[in-house]
GROMACS .gro file of C-alpha atoms in nm:
model
  246
    1MET     CA    1  -3.713   0.175   3.845
    2THR     CA    2  -3.672   0.480   4.068
    3ASN     CA    3  -3.946   0.734   4.136
    4GLN     CA    4  -3.761   0.991   3.928
    5GLU     CA    5  -3.759   0.753   3.631
    6ALA     CA    6  -4.127   0.675   3.683
    7LYS     CA    7  -4.215   1.047   3.696
    8PHE     CA    8  -4.021   1.108   3.375
    9ILE     CA    9  -4.230   0.843   3.197
   10LEU     CA   10  -4.563   0.941   3.352
   11ARG     CA   11  -4.529   1.305   3.250
   12ALA     CA   12  -4.608   1.186   2.897
   13TYR     CA   13  -4.924   1.005   3.010
   14ARG     CA   14  -5.233   1.155   2.836
   15PRO     CA   15  -5.525   1.278   3.050
   16SER     CA   16  -5.773   1.068   2.852
   17GLY     CA   17  -5.629   0.746   2.991
   18ARG     CA   18  -5.561   0.603   2.645
   19ASP     CA   19  -5.208   0.514   2.753
   20ALA     CA   20  -5.321   0.275   3.026
   21CYS     CA   21  -5.258  -0.029   2.805
   22ASP     CA   22  -4.937   0.100   2.651
   23PRO     CA   23  -4.647  -0.131   2.754
   24GLN     CA   24  -4.416   0.170   2.781
   25PHE     CA   25  -4.615   0.296   3.081
   26GLN     CA   26  -4.685  -0.037   3.253
   27ASP     CA   27  -4.389  -0.044   3.492
   28ALA     CA   28  -4.434   0.318   3.595
   29LEU     CA   29  -4.810   0.273   3.648
   30GLU     CA   30  -4.749  -0.039   3.851
   31GLN     CA   31  -4.510   0.150   4.075
   32THR     CA   32  -4.779   0.405   4.162
   33LYS     CA   33  -4.980   0.120   4.316
   34HIS     CA   34  -4.705   0.046   4.565
   35ASP     CA   35  -4.571   0.393   4.639
   36PRO     CA   36  -4.822   0.634   4.802
   37GLU     CA   37  -4.601   0.937   4.743
   38LEU     CA   38  -4.567   0.858   4.372
   39ALA     CA   39  -4.942   0.786   4.349
   40LYS     CA   40  -5.024   1.125   4.504
   41TRP     CA   41  -4.790   1.305   4.265
   42PHE     CA   42  -4.940   1.122   3.965
   43ALA     CA   43  -5.297   1.211   4.071
   44GLU     CA   44  -5.204   1.578   4.100
   45GLU     CA   45  -5.035   1.569   3.759
   46ARG     CA   46  -5.342   1.413   3.596
   47ALA     CA   47  -5.573   1.668   3.759
   48LEU     CA   48  -5.356   1.954   3.635
   49ASP     CA   49  -5.343   1.808   3.283
   50ALA     CA   50  -5.723   1.767   3.283
   51ARG     CA   51  -5.778   2.131   3.383
   52LEU     CA   52  -5.540   2.257   3.116
   53ALA     CA   53  -5.704   2.039   2.852
   54GLU     CA   54  -6.048   2.168   2.948
   55LYS     CA   55  -5.941   2.532   2.922
   56LEU     CA   56  -5.774   2.481   2.586
   57ARG     CA   57  -6.064   2.285   2.440
   58GLY     CA   58  -6.288   2.589   2.387
   59ALA     CA   59  -6.033   2.868   2.391
   60ILE     CA   60  -5.967   2.871   2.016
   61PRO     CA   61  -6.260   2.753   1.799
   62ILE     CA   62  -6.163   2.553   1.492
   63PRO     CA   63  -6.322   2.695   1.174
   64THR     CA   64  -6.558   2.464   0.991
   65GLY     CA   65  -6.400   2.318   0.679
   66LEU     CA   66  -6.043   2.409   0.780
   67LYS     CA   67  -5.912   2.064   0.703
   68ALA     CA   68  -6.059   2.063   0.350
   69GLU     CA   69  -5.919   2.409   0.279
   70LEU     CA   70  -5.571   2.311   0.392
   71LEU     CA   71  -5.573   1.998   0.178
   72ALA     CA   72  -5.695   2.192  -0.127
   73ALA     CA   73  -5.428   2.457  -0.084
   74ARG     CA   74  -5.144   2.211  -0.040
   75LYS     CA   75  -4.912   2.173  -0.337
   76ILE     CA   76  -4.762   1.835  -0.394
   77LEU     CA   77  -4.402   1.884  -0.496
   78ARG     CA   78  -4.214   1.587  -0.633
   79PRO     CA   79  -3.845   1.626  -0.549
   80LEU     CA   80  -3.602   1.589  -0.833
   81PRO     CA   81  -3.364   1.295  -0.817
   82TRP     CA   82  -3.040   1.395  -0.647
   83TRP     CA   83  -2.841   1.354  -0.967
   84GLN     CA   84  -3.062   1.611  -1.142
   85ARG     CA   85  -3.040   1.860  -0.854
   86GLN     CA   86  -2.661   1.841  -0.836
   87PRO     CA   87  -2.510   1.732  -1.171
   88TRP     CA   88  -2.158   1.768  -1.037
   89LEU     CA   89  -2.239   1.520  -0.759
   90ALA     CA   90  -2.347   1.264  -1.017
   91ALA     CA   91  -2.023   1.315  -1.207
   92ALA     CA   92  -1.817   1.283  -0.890
   93ALA     CA   93  -2.003   0.966  -0.791
   94ALA     CA   94  -1.936   0.817  -1.133
   95VAL     CA   95  -1.565   0.888  -1.098
   96VAL     CA   96  -1.558   0.728  -0.753
   97LEU     CA   97  -1.732   0.417  -0.884
   98LEU     CA   98  -1.488   0.389  -1.173
   99ILE     CA   99  -1.192   0.421  -0.939
  100ALA     CA  100  -1.339   0.163  -0.702
  101ALA     CA  101  -1.401  -0.078  -0.988
  102ALA     CA  102  -1.051  -0.032  -1.122
  103GLY     CA  103  -0.885  -0.007  -0.781
  104VAL     CA  104  -0.719  -0.344  -0.805
  105SER     CA  105  -0.568  -0.253  -1.140
  106LEU     CA  106  -0.448   0.086  -1.016
  107TRP     CA  107  -0.258  -0.074  -0.726
  108PRO     CA  108   0.093  -0.175  -0.843
  109ARG     CA  109   0.118  -0.546  -0.918
  110GLY     CA  110   0.415  -0.615  -0.692
  111PRO     CA  111   0.266  -0.483  -0.365
  112ARG     CA  112  -0.070  -0.636  -0.457
  113GLN     CA  113   0.085  -0.980  -0.503
  114PHE     CA  114   0.288  -0.957  -0.186
  115ALA     CA  115  -0.022  -0.855   0.014
  116ALA     CA  116  -0.203  -1.165  -0.116
  117PHE     CA  117   0.101  -1.382  -0.038
  118ARG     CA  118   0.127  -1.236   0.314
  119ASP     CA  119  -0.243  -1.299   0.383
  120ALA     CA  120  -0.217  -1.659   0.267
  121MET     CA  121   0.095  -1.728   0.475
  122VAL     CA  122  -0.054  -1.575   0.791
  123THR     CA  123  -0.356  -1.802   0.742
  124ALA     CA  124  -0.124  -2.100   0.697
  125SER     CA  125   0.060  -2.008   1.016
  126PHE     CA  126  -0.268  -2.036   1.208
  127ASN     CA  127  -0.374  -2.354   1.028
  128ARG     CA  128  -0.347  -2.675   1.230
  129ASP     CA  129  -0.502  -2.919   0.984
  130PRO     CA  130  -0.224  -3.000   0.917
  131HIS     CA  131   0.030  -2.737   1.014
  132ILE     CA  132   0.326  -2.949   0.907
  133THR     CA  133   0.331  -3.275   0.712
  134THR     CA  134   0.678  -3.396   0.807
  135MET     CA  135   0.816  -3.386   1.161
  136LEU     CA  136   1.189  -3.329   1.141
  137SER     CA  137   1.410  -3.145   1.389
  138ASP     CA  138   1.731  -3.142   1.186
  139VAL     CA  139   1.746  -2.847   0.947
  140ASN     CA  140   1.967  -3.030   0.697
  141ALA     CA  141   1.718  -3.317   0.686
  142ILE     CA  142   1.442  -3.062   0.630
  143LYS     CA  143   1.627  -2.904   0.339
  144GLN     CA  144   1.682  -3.247   0.186
  145TRP     CA  145   1.314  -3.334   0.221
  146LEU     CA  146   1.208  -3.003   0.064
  147ALA     CA  147   1.439  -3.066  -0.232
  148GLN     CA  148   1.282  -3.410  -0.280
  149GLN     CA  149   0.942  -3.240  -0.299
  150GLY     CA  150   1.060  -3.018  -0.583
  151PHE     CA  151   1.155  -2.704  -0.392
  152LYS     CA  152   1.454  -2.563  -0.574
  153GLY     CA  153   1.737  -2.349  -0.446
  154GLU     CA  154   1.916  -2.301  -0.118
  155ILE     CA  155   1.737  -2.174   0.191
  156VAL     CA  156   1.960  -1.943   0.395
  157LEU     CA  157   1.844  -1.942   0.756
  158PRO     CA  158   1.895  -1.629   0.968
  159MET     CA  159   2.158  -1.667   1.240
  160GLY     CA  160   1.900  -1.660   1.519
  161LEU     CA  161   1.702  -1.950   1.373
  162ARG     CA  162   2.004  -2.174   1.316
  163THR     CA  163   2.022  -2.257   1.684
  164ARG     CA  164   1.648  -2.313   1.727
  165PRO     CA  165   1.503  -2.665   1.716
  166ALA     CA  166   1.271  -2.727   1.423
  167ALA     CA  167   0.934  -2.896   1.458
  168GLY     CA  168   0.891  -2.995   1.095
  169CYS     CA  169   0.808  -2.864   0.752
  170ARG     CA  170   0.559  -2.861   0.471
  171ILE     CA  171   0.525  -2.760   0.107
  172LEU     CA  172   0.244  -2.516   0.030
  173ASP     CA  173   0.097  -2.431  -0.306
  174TRP     CA  174   0.038  -2.063  -0.365
  175ARG     CA  175  -0.108  -1.978  -0.705
  176GLY     CA  176   0.073  -2.271  -0.861
  177HIS     CA  177   0.407  -2.190  -0.695
  178LYS     CA  178   0.583  -2.392  -0.427
  179VAL     CA  179   0.633  -2.233  -0.086
  180SER     CA  180   0.831  -2.403   0.187
  181LEU     CA  181   0.716  -2.377   0.548
  182ILE     CA  182   0.961  -2.456   0.827
  183CYS     CA  183   0.825  -2.447   1.180
  184PHE     CA  184   1.061  -2.364   1.469
  185HIS     CA  185   1.008  -2.402   1.842
  186THR     CA  186   1.066  -2.081   2.036
  187GLY     CA  187   0.989  -2.208   2.385
  188ALA     CA  188   0.685  -2.212   2.613
  189SER     CA  189   0.476  -2.400   2.353
  190LYS     CA  190   0.527  -2.120   2.104
  191HIS     CA  191   0.654  -2.135   1.750
  192VAL     CA  192   0.737  -1.924   1.447
  193ASP     CA  193   0.698  -2.019   1.083
  194LEU     CA  194   0.946  -1.936   0.810
  195PHE     CA  195   0.798  -1.926   0.459
  196VAL     CA  196   1.028  -1.919   0.157
  197ILE     CA  197   0.931  -1.867  -0.207
  198ASP     CA  198   1.130  -1.801  -0.524
  199GLU     CA  199   1.169  -1.431  -0.592
  200ALA     CA  200   1.061  -1.492  -0.952
  201ASP     CA  201   0.721  -1.606  -0.827
  202LEU     CA  202   0.663  -1.263  -0.666
  203PRO     CA  203   0.771  -1.019  -0.939
  204GLY     CA  204   0.793  -0.654  -0.847
  205VAL     CA  205   0.798  -0.711  -0.471
  206LEU     CA  206   0.954  -0.411  -0.297
  207LEU     CA  207   1.170  -0.588  -0.040
  208GLN     CA  208   1.533  -0.543   0.055
  209GLY     CA  209   1.785  -0.751   0.244
  210THR     CA  210   1.693  -0.570   0.566
  211PRO     CA  211   1.385  -0.730   0.725
  212ARG     CA  212   1.064  -0.529   0.719
  213PHE     CA  213   0.848  -0.579   1.029
  214GLU     CA  214   0.471  -0.558   1.024
  215ALA     CA  215   0.190  -0.671   1.252
  216HIS     CA  216  -0.076  -0.846   1.047
  217GLY     CA  217  -0.369  -1.074   1.126
  218GLY     CA  218  -0.275  -1.104   1.493
  219LEU     CA  219   0.085  -1.202   1.419
  220MET     CA  220   0.413  -1.014   1.400
  221THR     CA  221   0.583  -1.068   1.066
  222ALA     CA  222   0.922  -0.999   0.912
  223SER     CA  223   0.988  -1.013   0.539
  224TRP     CA  224   1.306  -0.975   0.336
  225ARG     CA  225   1.475  -1.081   0.014
  226GLN     CA  226   1.799  -1.274  -0.016
  227SER     CA  227   1.976  -1.475  -0.286
  228GLY     CA  228   1.678  -1.506  -0.518
  229LYS     CA  229   1.431  -1.596  -0.243
  230VAL     CA  230   1.164  -1.406  -0.054
  231TYR     CA  231   1.153  -1.488   0.318
  232PHE     CA  232   0.849  -1.435   0.539
  233LEU     CA  233   0.869  -1.504   0.914
  234ALA     CA  234   0.548  -1.504   1.120
  235GLY     CA  235   0.463  -1.577   1.480
  236ALA     CA  236   0.267  -1.474   1.787
  237ALA     CA  237   0.553  -1.261   1.914
  238THR     CA  238   0.676  -0.905   1.943
  239GLN     CA  239   0.904  -0.732   1.698
  240ALA     CA  240   1.187  -0.763   1.951
  241ASP     CA  241   1.127  -1.139   1.968
  242LEU     CA  242   1.155  -1.175   1.591
  243GLN     CA  243   1.463  -0.955   1.579
  244GLN     CA  244   1.639  -1.201   1.809
  245LEU     CA  245   1.567  -1.478   1.558
  246LEU     CA  246   1.722  -1.295   1.263
   0.00000   0.00000   0.00000
């Protein structure tokens, strides 16, 4: 604590000495014991405060019974509840609450479902327990294994992923629907995950054949629709990195 800081605190010290045991003043008071210049300043301040207090004490006499008169004259006003003071505010608040309660219903079903799907797949991309259940590097073997697990339809890999080595795959369950996960190595201990689900299991999703890029949950993602399937690619990469894989 500097002397300037100590002076700032000690200026609030009351002449009566009632603040001597107050923890807020302890460090500043202790410093006066070790700094003669600060101690001299503090003594002068206390002397000045004492003189001012003495002069003010008898300067303005306090009328007898003033406290009782003030209390008797005081009117106790009970404030009205805010909804009674401002009826329009109550109405507006009710509307806001109704909208908040119905917000999920007001959001179109397609985007709402895709947002839930995206969140679940990003979580699955981070999941390591287990991340994949079958370790296969050959894409054709992966497609065959997925078909054996009940995943229907052809998976059309983007050109950039066809030359990448796969790490393995897994079948996820999302709201009773099968989702395939294929994990690809991208070098330097990194990977991307390709999730594929039937388009019919995500009705109303506003996706086109051109990939839509979006950063979400710490990952860069790309999503598109092709041949009756919805594709979702996610990885710890940049948009430019994902574009090279498509």
